[in-house]
GROMACS .gro file of C-alpha atoms in nm:
model
  433
    1UNK     CA    1   2.761  -3.085  -4.902
    2UNK     CA    2   3.058  -3.268  -4.726
    3UNK     CA    3   2.860  -3.544  -4.523
    4UNK     CA    4   2.928  -3.643  -4.167
    5UNK     CA    5   2.824  -3.812  -3.870
    6UNK     CA    6   2.823  -3.721  -3.562
    7UNK     CA    7   2.745  -3.887  -3.236
    8UNK     CA    8   2.787  -3.711  -2.918
    9UNK     CA    9   3.006  -3.795  -2.643
   10UNK     CA   10   2.820  -3.967  -2.389
   11UNK     CA   11   2.528  -3.994  -2.549
   12UNK     CA   12   2.717  -4.228  -2.821
   13UNK     CA   13   2.795  -4.459  -2.493
   14UNK     CA   14   2.510  -4.489  -2.293
   15UNK     CA   15   2.218  -4.386  -2.496
   16UNK     CA   16   1.972  -4.570  -2.737
   17UNK     CA   17   1.756  -4.442  -2.995
   18UNK     CA   18   1.666  -4.075  -2.905
   19UNK     CA   19   1.857  -3.739  -2.933
   20UNK     CA   20   1.783  -3.479  -3.182
   21UNK     CA   21   1.881  -3.142  -3.158
   22UNK     CA   22   1.697  -3.048  -3.509
   23UNK     CA   23   1.490  -3.187  -3.751
   24UNK     CA   24   1.181  -3.404  -3.802
   25UNK     CA   25   1.290  -3.711  -3.528
   26UNK     CA   26   1.015  -3.894  -3.668
   27UNK     CA   27   1.090  -3.887  -4.022
   28UNK     CA   28   1.444  -3.972  -3.966
   29UNK     CA   29   1.388  -4.248  -3.746
   30UNK     CA   30   1.134  -4.438  -4.024
   31UNK     CA   31   1.499  -4.438  -4.201
   32UNK     CA   32   1.672  -4.633  -3.945
   33UNK     CA   33   1.745  -5.001  -3.986
   34UNK     CA   34   1.584  -5.180  -3.670
   35UNK     CA   35   1.735  -5.516  -3.797
   36UNK     CA   36   2.121  -5.466  -3.718
   37UNK     CA   37   2.318  -5.763  -3.852
   38UNK     CA   38   2.694  -5.807  -3.889
   39UNK     CA   39   2.720  -5.517  -4.140
   40UNK     CA   40   2.629  -5.178  -3.970
   41UNK     CA   41   2.485  -4.990  -4.269
   42UNK     CA   42   2.338  -4.607  -4.280
   43UNK     CA   43   2.160  -4.422  -4.532
   44UNK     CA   44   2.222  -4.092  -4.614
   45UNK     CA   45   1.909  -3.876  -4.578
   46UNK     CA   46   1.786  -3.515  -4.740
   47UNK     CA   47   2.050  -3.250  -4.671
   48UNK     CA   48   1.770  -3.075  -4.416
   49UNK     CA   49   1.744  -3.422  -4.234
   50UNK     CA   50   2.034  -3.267  -3.985
   51UNK     CA   51   1.981  -3.453  -3.670
   52UNK     CA   52   2.256  -3.613  -3.436
   53UNK     CA   53   2.054  -3.919  -3.352
   54UNK     CA   54   2.288  -4.261  -3.257
   55UNK     CA   55   2.116  -4.598  -3.238
   56UNK     CA   56   2.238  -4.855  -3.006
   57UNK     CA   57   2.105  -5.201  -3.045
   58UNK     CA   58   2.030  -5.342  -2.669
   59UNK     CA   59   2.256  -5.054  -2.543
   60UNK     CA   60   2.581  -5.258  -2.714
   61UNK     CA   61   2.857  -5.104  -2.882
   62UNK     CA   62   2.709  -5.162  -3.245
   63UNK     CA   63   2.613  -4.812  -3.344
   64UNK     CA   64   2.379  -4.770  -3.625
   65UNK     CA   65   2.428  -4.393  -3.715
   66UNK     CA   66   2.202  -4.134  -3.961
   67UNK     CA   67   2.466  -3.960  -4.200
   68UNK     CA   68   2.402  -3.598  -4.227
   69UNK     CA   69   2.487  -3.303  -4.447
   70UNK     CA   70   2.747  -3.027  -4.297
   71UNK     CA   71   2.543  -2.720  -4.228
   72UNK     CA   72   2.672  -2.551  -4.537
   73UNK     CA   73   2.950  -2.535  -4.822
   74UNK     CA   74   2.903  -2.808  -5.095
   75UNK     CA   75   2.684  -2.992  -5.366
   76UNK     CA   76   2.386  -3.186  -5.216
   77UNK     CA   77   2.409  -3.508  -5.036
   78UNK     CA   78   2.408  -3.873  -5.186
   79UNK     CA   79   2.103  -4.029  -5.368
   80UNK     CA   80   1.897  -4.121  -5.051
   81UNK     CA   81   1.889  -4.438  -5.162
   82UNK     CA   82   2.289  -4.487  -5.169
   83UNK     CA   83   2.426  -4.705  -4.829
   84UNK     CA   84   2.790  -4.735  -4.706
   85UNK     CA   85   2.896  -4.982  -4.512
   86UNK     CA   86   3.120  -4.928  -4.199
   87UNK     CA   87   3.387  -5.218  -4.085
   88UNK     CA   88   3.175  -5.522  -4.049
   89UNK     CA   89   3.298  -5.597  -3.681
   90UNK     CA   90   3.227  -5.281  -3.556
   91UNK     CA   91   3.573  -5.226  -3.400
   92UNK     CA   92   3.576  -4.847  -3.510
   93UNK     CA   93   3.250  -4.755  -3.356
   94UNK     CA   94   3.350  -4.934  -3.034
   95UNK     CA   95   3.689  -4.739  -3.070
   96UNK     CA   96   3.509  -4.411  -3.117
   97UNK     CA   97   3.254  -4.460  -2.774
   98UNK     CA   98   3.565  -4.550  -2.603
   99UNK     CA   99   3.701  -4.218  -2.720
  100UNK     CA  100   3.406  -4.049  -2.624
  101UNK     CA  101   3.375  -4.179  -2.338
  102UNK     CA  102   3.689  -4.064  -2.223
  103UNK     CA  103   3.627  -3.660  -2.314
  104UNK     CA  104   3.795  -3.710  -2.631
  105UNK     CA  105   3.628  -3.374  -2.807
  106UNK     CA  106   3.758  -3.505  -3.172
  107UNK     CA  107   3.562  -3.800  -3.082
  108UNK     CA  108   3.252  -3.574  -3.114
  109UNK     CA  109   3.269  -3.600  -3.503
  110UNK     CA  110   3.293  -3.878  -3.774
  111UNK     CA  111   3.376  -3.766  -4.112
  112UNK     CA  112   3.248  -4.037  -4.374
  113UNK     CA  113   3.454  -4.030  -4.726
  114UNK     CA  114   3.267  -3.948  -5.025
  115UNK     CA  115   3.238  -4.305  -5.159
  116UNK     CA  116   3.100  -4.427  -5.473
  117UNK     CA  117   2.896  -4.803  -5.496
  118UNK     CA  118   3.071  -5.013  -5.725
  119UNK     CA  119   2.834  -5.303  -5.873
  120UNK     CA  120   2.562  -5.256  -5.664
  121UNK     CA  121   2.755  -5.314  -5.318
  122UNK     CA  122   2.807  -5.088  -5.070
  123UNK     CA  123   3.204  -4.951  -4.991
  124UNK     CA  124   3.342  -4.973  -4.664
  125UNK     CA  125   3.452  -4.668  -4.498
  126UNK     CA  126   3.791  -4.711  -4.405
  127UNK     CA  127   3.832  -4.360  -4.191
  128UNK     CA  128   3.530  -4.250  -3.982
  129UNK     CA  129   3.733  -3.954  -3.777
  130UNK     CA  130   4.014  -3.768  -3.810
  131UNK     CA  131   4.128  -3.637  -3.470
  132UNK     CA  132   4.378  -3.412  -3.662
  133UNK     CA  133   4.092  -3.216  -3.869
  134UNK     CA  134   3.798  -3.172  -3.598
  135UNK     CA  135   3.492  -3.017  -3.735
  136UNK     CA  136   3.502  -2.663  -3.533
  137UNK     CA  137   3.801  -2.439  -3.535
  138UNK     CA  138   3.661  -2.275  -3.191
  139UNK     CA  139   3.687  -2.542  -2.904
  140UNK     CA  140   3.481  -2.378  -2.631
  141UNK     CA  141   3.157  -2.534  -2.537
  142UNK     CA  142   3.175  -2.745  -2.842
  143UNK     CA  143   3.002  -3.011  -2.675
  144UNK     CA  144   2.668  -2.779  -2.634
  145UNK     CA  145   2.396  -2.942  -2.825
  146UNK     CA  146   2.286  -2.630  -2.969
  147UNK     CA  147   2.612  -2.615  -3.165
  148UNK     CA  148   2.569  -2.658  -3.548
  149UNK     CA  149   2.182  -2.589  -3.550
  150UNK     CA  150   1.982  -2.371  -3.740
  151UNK     CA  151   1.736  -2.188  -3.563
  152UNK     CA  152   1.426  -1.965  -3.649
  153UNK     CA  153   1.376  -1.616  -3.499
  154UNK     CA  154   1.123  -1.790  -3.286
  155UNK     CA  155   1.334  -2.044  -3.172
  156UNK     CA  156   1.163  -2.320  -3.362
  157UNK     CA  157   1.421  -2.528  -3.502
  158UNK     CA  158   1.533  -2.529  -3.909
  159UNK     CA  159   1.768  -2.643  -4.117
  160UNK     CA  160   2.079  -2.563  -4.347
  161UNK     CA  161   1.868  -2.640  -4.677
  162UNK     CA  162   1.574  -2.410  -4.523
  163UNK     CA  163   1.830  -2.124  -4.479
  164UNK     CA  164   1.976  -2.133  -4.871
  165UNK     CA  165   1.640  -2.179  -4.986
  166UNK     CA  166   1.535  -1.872  -4.849
  167UNK     CA  167   1.835  -1.695  -4.915
  168UNK     CA  168   1.849  -1.834  -5.258
  169UNK     CA  169   1.519  -1.621  -5.339
  170UNK     CA  170   1.633  -1.326  -5.178
  171UNK     CA  171   1.793  -0.977  -5.348
  172UNK     CA  172   1.975  -0.911  -5.002
  173UNK     CA  173   2.155  -1.189  -4.727
  174UNK     CA  174   2.313  -1.051  -4.431
  175UNK     CA  175   2.542  -1.275  -4.230
  176UNK     CA  176   2.620  -1.154  -3.867
  177UNK     CA  177   2.920  -1.245  -3.697
  178UNK     CA  178   3.141  -1.222  -3.413
  179UNK     CA  179   3.481  -1.103  -3.564
  180UNK     CA  180   3.739  -1.333  -3.414
  181UNK     CA  181   3.565  -1.657  -3.452
  182UNK     CA  182   3.707  -1.822  -3.768
  183UNK     CA  183   3.431  -2.067  -3.745
  184UNK     CA  184   3.185  -1.777  -3.834
  185UNK     CA  185   3.388  -1.679  -4.174
  186UNK     CA  186   3.406  -2.046  -4.306
  187UNK     CA  187   3.018  -2.080  -4.262
  188UNK     CA  188   2.986  -1.723  -4.459
  189UNK     CA  189   3.210  -1.844  -4.729
  190UNK     CA  190   3.014  -2.152  -4.772
  191UNK     CA  191   2.706  -1.988  -4.774
  192UNK     CA  192   2.869  -1.760  -5.051
  193UNK     CA  193   2.978  -2.065  -5.239
  194UNK     CA  194   2.605  -2.237  -5.188
  195UNK     CA  195   2.470  -1.952  -5.365
  196UNK     CA  196   2.705  -1.942  -5.621
  197UNK     CA  197   2.658  -2.309  -5.723
  198UNK     CA  198   2.254  -2.223  -5.703
  199UNK     CA  199   2.332  -1.995  -5.986
  200UNK     CA  200   2.299  -1.675  -5.854
  201UNK     CA  201   2.605  -1.410  -5.906
  202UNK     CA  202   2.609  -1.230  -5.544
  203UNK     CA  203   2.854  -0.919  -5.519
  204UNK     CA  204   2.988  -0.949  -5.157
  205UNK     CA  205   2.975  -0.665  -4.941
  206UNK     CA  206   3.227  -0.606  -4.651
  207UNK     CA  207   3.213  -0.422  -4.314
  208UNK     CA  208   3.572  -0.456  -4.267
  209UNK     CA  209   3.677  -0.237  -4.578
  210UNK     CA  210   3.600   0.127  -4.565
  211UNK     CA  211   3.527   0.306  -4.903
  212UNK     CA  212   3.848   0.461  -4.964
  213UNK     CA  213   3.955   0.134  -5.014
  214UNK     CA  214   3.708   0.004  -5.254
  215UNK     CA  215   3.950   0.049  -5.568
  216UNK     CA  216   4.174  -0.260  -5.427
  217UNK     CA  217   3.853  -0.498  -5.393
  218UNK     CA  218   3.806  -0.370  -5.760
  219UNK     CA  219   4.142  -0.429  -5.868
  220UNK     CA  220   4.152  -0.784  -5.754
  221UNK     CA  221   3.872  -0.932  -5.950
  222UNK     CA  222   4.029  -0.729  -6.246
  223UNK     CA  223   4.392  -0.898  -6.188
  224UNK     CA  224   4.256  -1.230  -6.244
  225UNK     CA  225   4.570  -1.330  -5.989
  226UNK     CA  226   4.470  -1.475  -5.662
  227UNK     CA  227   4.733  -1.322  -5.426
  228UNK     CA  228   4.511  -1.308  -5.093
  229UNK     CA  229   4.860  -1.169  -4.921
  230UNK     CA  230   4.883  -0.866  -5.132
  231UNK     CA  231   4.526  -0.830  -5.103
  232UNK     CA  232   4.509  -0.769  -4.765
  233UNK     CA  233   4.819  -0.547  -4.780
  234UNK     CA  234   4.654  -0.324  -4.986
  235UNK     CA  235   4.312  -0.329  -4.761
  236UNK     CA  236   4.560  -0.231  -4.439
  237UNK     CA  237   4.407  -0.518  -4.293
  238UNK     CA  238   4.631  -0.549  -4.024
  239UNK     CA  239   4.698  -0.165  -3.941
  240UNK     CA  240   4.336  -0.095  -3.915
  241UNK     CA  241   4.309  -0.367  -3.644
  242UNK     CA  242   4.061  -0.631  -3.730
  243UNK     CA  243   4.135  -1.002  -3.623
  244UNK     CA  244   4.417  -1.151  -3.870
  245UNK     CA  245   4.318  -1.241  -4.216
  246UNK     CA  246   4.355  -1.569  -4.207
  247UNK     CA  247   4.034  -1.614  -4.080
  248UNK     CA  248   3.881  -1.409  -4.346
  249UNK     CA  249   4.086  -1.586  -4.596
  250UNK     CA  250   3.778  -1.851  -4.690
  251UNK     CA  251   3.538  -1.593  -4.781
  252UNK     CA  252   3.756  -1.385  -4.999
  253UNK     CA  253   3.877  -1.756  -5.151
  254UNK     CA  254   3.493  -1.816  -5.204
  255UNK     CA  255   3.450  -1.474  -5.382
  256UNK     CA  256   3.768  -1.605  -5.626
  257UNK     CA  257   3.675  -1.916  -5.680
  258UNK     CA  258   3.325  -1.858  -5.797
  259UNK     CA  259   3.426  -1.499  -5.980
  260UNK     CA  260   3.232  -1.259  -5.759
  261UNK     CA  261   3.226  -0.893  -5.694
  262UNK     CA  262   3.366  -0.709  -5.378
  263UNK     CA  263   3.243  -0.403  -5.277
  264UNK     CA  264   3.369  -0.182  -4.941
  265UNK     CA  265   3.094  -0.151  -4.694
  266UNK     CA  266   3.198   0.096  -4.429
  267UNK     CA  267   3.263   0.458  -4.414
  268UNK     CA  268   3.581   0.594  -4.412
  269UNK     CA  269   3.775   0.665  -4.083
  270UNK     CA  270   3.749   1.019  -4.120
  271UNK     CA  271   3.403   1.040  -4.180
  272UNK     CA  272   3.358   0.842  -3.864
  273UNK     CA  273   3.609   1.054  -3.665
  274UNK     CA  274   3.368   1.379  -3.811
  275UNK     CA  275   3.056   1.231  -3.695
  276UNK     CA  276   3.171   1.166  -3.314
  277UNK     CA  277   3.316   1.506  -3.322
  278UNK     CA  278   2.999   1.707  -3.511
  279UNK     CA  279   2.719   1.487  -3.505
  280UNK     CA  280   2.501   1.507  -3.870
  281UNK     CA  281   2.632   1.867  -3.881
  282UNK     CA  282   2.969   1.718  -4.013
  283UNK     CA  283   2.759   1.579  -4.299
  284UNK     CA  284   2.624   1.693  -4.627
  285UNK     CA  285   2.263   1.702  -4.634
  286UNK     CA  286   2.261   1.415  -4.916
  287UNK     CA  287   2.513   1.207  -4.692
  288UNK     CA  288   2.262   1.246  -4.426
  289UNK     CA  289   1.984   1.111  -4.663
  290UNK     CA  290   2.214   0.875  -4.823
  291UNK     CA  291   2.304   0.708  -4.445
  292UNK     CA  292   1.973   0.713  -4.337
  293UNK     CA  293   2.019   0.971  -4.089
  294UNK     CA  294   1.752   1.213  -4.188
  295UNK     CA  295   1.520   1.088  -3.910
  296UNK     CA  296   1.535   0.950  -3.544
  297UNK     CA  297   1.461   0.648  -3.439
  298UNK     CA  298   1.189   0.534  -3.249
  299UNK     CA  299   1.241   0.602  -2.872
  300UNK     CA  300   1.226   0.178  -2.789
  301UNK     CA  301   1.509   0.118  -3.059
  302UNK     CA  302   1.720   0.434  -2.969
  303UNK     CA  303   1.730   0.314  -2.569
  304UNK     CA  304   1.823  -0.040  -2.702
  305UNK     CA  305   2.075   0.097  -2.947
  306UNK     CA  306   2.254   0.249  -2.649
  307UNK     CA  307   2.245   0.008  -2.402
  308UNK     CA  308   2.410  -0.219  -2.669
  309UNK     CA  309   2.681   0.059  -2.689
  310UNK     CA  310   2.732   0.021  -2.317
  311UNK     CA  311   2.761  -0.330  -2.300
  312UNK     CA  312   2.958  -0.402  -2.591
  313UNK     CA  313   3.229  -0.121  -2.412
  314UNK     CA  314   3.187  -0.291  -2.082
  315UNK     CA  315   3.010   0.010  -1.905
  316UNK     CA  316   3.261   0.215  -1.898
  317UNK     CA  317   3.202   0.477  -2.158
  318UNK     CA  318   3.057   0.819  -2.031
  319UNK     CA  319   2.739   0.869  -2.076
  320UNK     CA  320   2.833   1.180  -2.321
  321UNK     CA  321   2.978   0.970  -2.531
  322UNK     CA  322   2.677   0.728  -2.639
  323UNK     CA  323   2.484   0.919  -2.836
  324UNK     CA  324   2.771   0.999  -3.075
  325UNK     CA  325   2.877   0.673  -3.071
  326UNK     CA  326   2.478   0.593  -3.148
  327UNK     CA  327   2.480   0.824  -3.451
  328UNK     CA  328   2.832   0.649  -3.577
  329UNK     CA  329   2.686   0.306  -3.546
  330UNK     CA  330   2.366   0.406  -3.732
  331UNK     CA  331   2.572   0.587  -4.016
  332UNK     CA  332   2.793   0.244  -4.054
  333UNK     CA  333   2.443   0.048  -4.078
  334UNK     CA  334   2.338   0.326  -4.372
  335UNK     CA  335   2.667   0.321  -4.561
  336UNK     CA  336   2.618  -0.064  -4.550
  337UNK     CA  337   2.297  -0.074  -4.680
  338UNK     CA  338   2.378   0.180  -4.930
  339UNK     CA  339   2.652  -0.036  -5.054
  340UNK     CA  340   2.429  -0.351  -5.086
  341UNK     CA  341   2.166  -0.206  -5.292
  342UNK     CA  342   2.437  -0.064  -5.505
  343UNK     CA  343   2.617  -0.384  -5.552
  344UNK     CA  344   2.304  -0.591  -5.645
  345UNK     CA  345   2.229  -0.337  -5.906
  346UNK     CA  346   2.531  -0.481  -6.085
  347UNK     CA  347   2.514  -0.803  -6.004
  348UNK     CA  348   2.140  -0.880  -5.923
  349UNK     CA  349   2.199  -0.984  -5.528
  350UNK     CA  350   2.397  -0.932  -5.267
  351UNK     CA  351   2.568  -1.047  -4.962
  352UNK     CA  352   2.700  -0.872  -4.635
  353UNK     CA  353   2.970  -0.992  -4.452
  354UNK     CA  354   2.948  -0.781  -4.111
  355UNK     CA  355   2.900  -0.809  -3.735
  356UNK     CA  356   2.625  -0.928  -3.582
  357UNK     CA  357   2.481  -0.620  -3.476
  358UNK     CA  358   2.467  -0.458  -3.817
  359UNK     CA  359   2.197  -0.734  -3.941
  360UNK     CA  360   1.946  -0.681  -3.697
  361UNK     CA  361   1.587  -0.695  -3.884
  362UNK     CA  362   1.469  -0.404  -3.645
  363UNK     CA  363   1.709  -0.099  -3.644
  364UNK     CA  364   1.995  -0.212  -3.861
  365UNK     CA  365   2.082  -0.238  -4.214
  366UNK     CA  366   1.769  -0.475  -4.342
  367UNK     CA  367   1.539  -0.206  -4.221
  368UNK     CA  368   1.748   0.041  -4.413
  369UNK     CA  369   1.703  -0.128  -4.700
  370UNK     CA  370   1.316  -0.208  -4.625
  371UNK     CA  371   1.240   0.139  -4.616
  372UNK     CA  372   1.456   0.213  -4.955
  373UNK     CA  373   1.345  -0.106  -5.149
  374UNK     CA  374   1.027  -0.252  -5.003
  375UNK     CA  375   0.952  -0.467  -5.255
  376UNK     CA  376   1.285  -0.645  -5.225
  377UNK     CA  377   1.360  -0.950  -5.022
  378UNK     CA  378   1.651  -0.985  -4.722
  379UNK     CA  379   1.716  -1.288  -4.536
  380UNK     CA  380   1.974  -1.197  -4.222
  381UNK     CA  381   2.147  -1.462  -4.021
  382UNK     CA  382   2.351  -1.438  -3.732
  383UNK     CA  383   2.581  -1.652  -3.589
  384UNK     CA  384   2.619  -1.705  -3.207
  385UNK     CA  385   2.860  -1.833  -2.972
  386UNK     CA  386   2.738  -2.077  -2.744
  387UNK     CA  387   2.823  -1.952  -2.391
  388UNK     CA  388   2.803  -2.265  -2.187
  389UNK     CA  389   2.809  -2.697  -2.236
  390UNK     CA  390   2.415  -2.647  -2.187
  391UNK     CA  391   2.106  -2.473  -2.249
  392UNK     CA  392   1.849  -2.386  -2.505
  393UNK     CA  393   1.760  -2.157  -2.764
  394UNK     CA  394   1.558  -1.969  -2.524
  395UNK     CA  395   1.840  -1.867  -2.336
  396UNK     CA  396   1.957  -1.663  -2.654
  397UNK     CA  397   1.645  -1.483  -2.713
  398UNK     CA  398   1.526  -1.679  -2.959
  399UNK     CA  399   1.132  -1.774  -2.806
  400UNK     CA  400   0.802  -1.746  -3.011
  401UNK     CA  401   0.683  -1.515  -2.808
  402UNK     CA  402   0.916  -1.224  -2.874
  403UNK     CA  403   1.138  -1.370  -3.173
  404UNK     CA  404   1.477  -1.239  -3.188
  405UNK     CA  405   1.530  -0.990  -3.513
  406UNK     CA  406   1.679  -1.243  -3.739
  407UNK     CA  407   1.541  -1.446  -3.963
  408UNK     CA  408   1.794  -1.731  -3.887
  409UNK     CA  409   2.007  -1.804  -3.615
  410UNK     CA  410   2.348  -2.061  -3.653
  411UNK     CA  411   2.498  -2.161  -3.306
  412UNK     CA  412   2.863  -2.277  -3.308
  413UNK     CA  413   3.133  -2.279  -3.025
  414UNK     CA  414   3.336  -2.007  -2.885
  415UNK     CA  415   3.638  -1.906  -2.989
  416UNK     CA  416   3.762  -1.676  -2.673
  417UNK     CA  417   3.646  -1.713  -2.305
  418UNK     CA  418   3.868  -1.435  -2.204
  419UNK     CA  419   3.709  -1.179  -1.951
  420UNK     CA  420   3.763  -0.888  -2.182
  421UNK     CA  421   3.608  -0.616  -1.956
  422UNK     CA  422   3.793  -0.750  -1.678
  423UNK     CA  423   4.122  -0.677  -1.902
  424UNK     CA  424   3.995  -0.356  -2.007
  425UNK     CA  425   3.885  -0.225  -1.632
  426UNK     CA  426   4.223  -0.355  -1.517
  427UNK     CA  427   4.425  -0.144  -1.771
  428UNK     CA  428   4.204   0.184  -1.703
  429UNK     CA  429   4.271   0.118  -1.331
  430UNK     CA  430   4.661   0.135  -1.416
  431UNK     CA  431   4.602   0.414  -1.607
  432UNK     CA  432   4.372   0.588  -1.302
  433UNK     CA  433   4.666   0.532  -1.095
   0.00000   0.00000   0.00000
């Protein structure tokens, strides 16, 4: 994994020892060199020791920072015994503190290069951070302390390594995204790569691709030439209205780099249209069973799904449209579950790339898989955009009394703060006029 040290703005200036967003604080504190000399050093902990923990002596500008592992995407961290020296006069730490105090977002991230240890001596890190390459692509609310954190469904802090360990032991891994957030797709790509490096060969199933275009995914791998622009054209990516292909590109690059297979996960547009108009009568009996539509959802789940559809459409959909849309949503869940099961038969395991609503354990794809293959292990992950500069995991439904229907949650900055509902209401008002 790529290593970095993160000293949040404000805390880096004013705090002494005492800020941790995740991980075992006591275990990390034990690793801090408490006797700071002119040669400021840090020790790289294990990948699961992911914290944001600055330490300053007497509130001064000389910092000892715990090196941590980036959430996903790379080989394991260096040997915990390896040390890397920062600049001896602490000028880089002081400059970082100055930038952070001035509100420079880039100063929140320090990228530390993978430096070797020569003849037992620590090598000086000459570049602490790169203002042209901030850690997150999305920049809204990046200062929120939840950002980068990994949590269980009950709100308890977890870690990247714990997530990867469970995912590596699962037959199905479901990675739920916000479609237009580039960080979500980078994280998905990193997780796919980590699973491949761990020795699995998961097939990657994509919600973004309808069944009729599955041959394009098959021919992409068979061709042996990585031409992602040509693939995007074959997949009719832009014409079908998905966010710019460039933000999904890391996923396809990870698939190509690790020689993995891909499979379409979604229903064809014509099938969706037929279900919208005719309901289950538009499907054959075999398709009703394949798509797990041969029984109703429990009443509570059905109401929750209907409410989610209303919210997703800004409360502007007429009630008569909610039921057909609910059936379509369930049909898509069924199609993705069926695609995952089919893909795993060939590759041994499968990863789903889909919107977060499709990877819920209670009523979506994981629930369908559990009904069809009760002995198969699934791990669901939702990626959540923070909605402000502060808050706790409980604000996002991660509480012990009523856990969220996901095994893991990863928090990221928000990509877009546009009020789309306000825009839609305005457009509809102009149409009505």
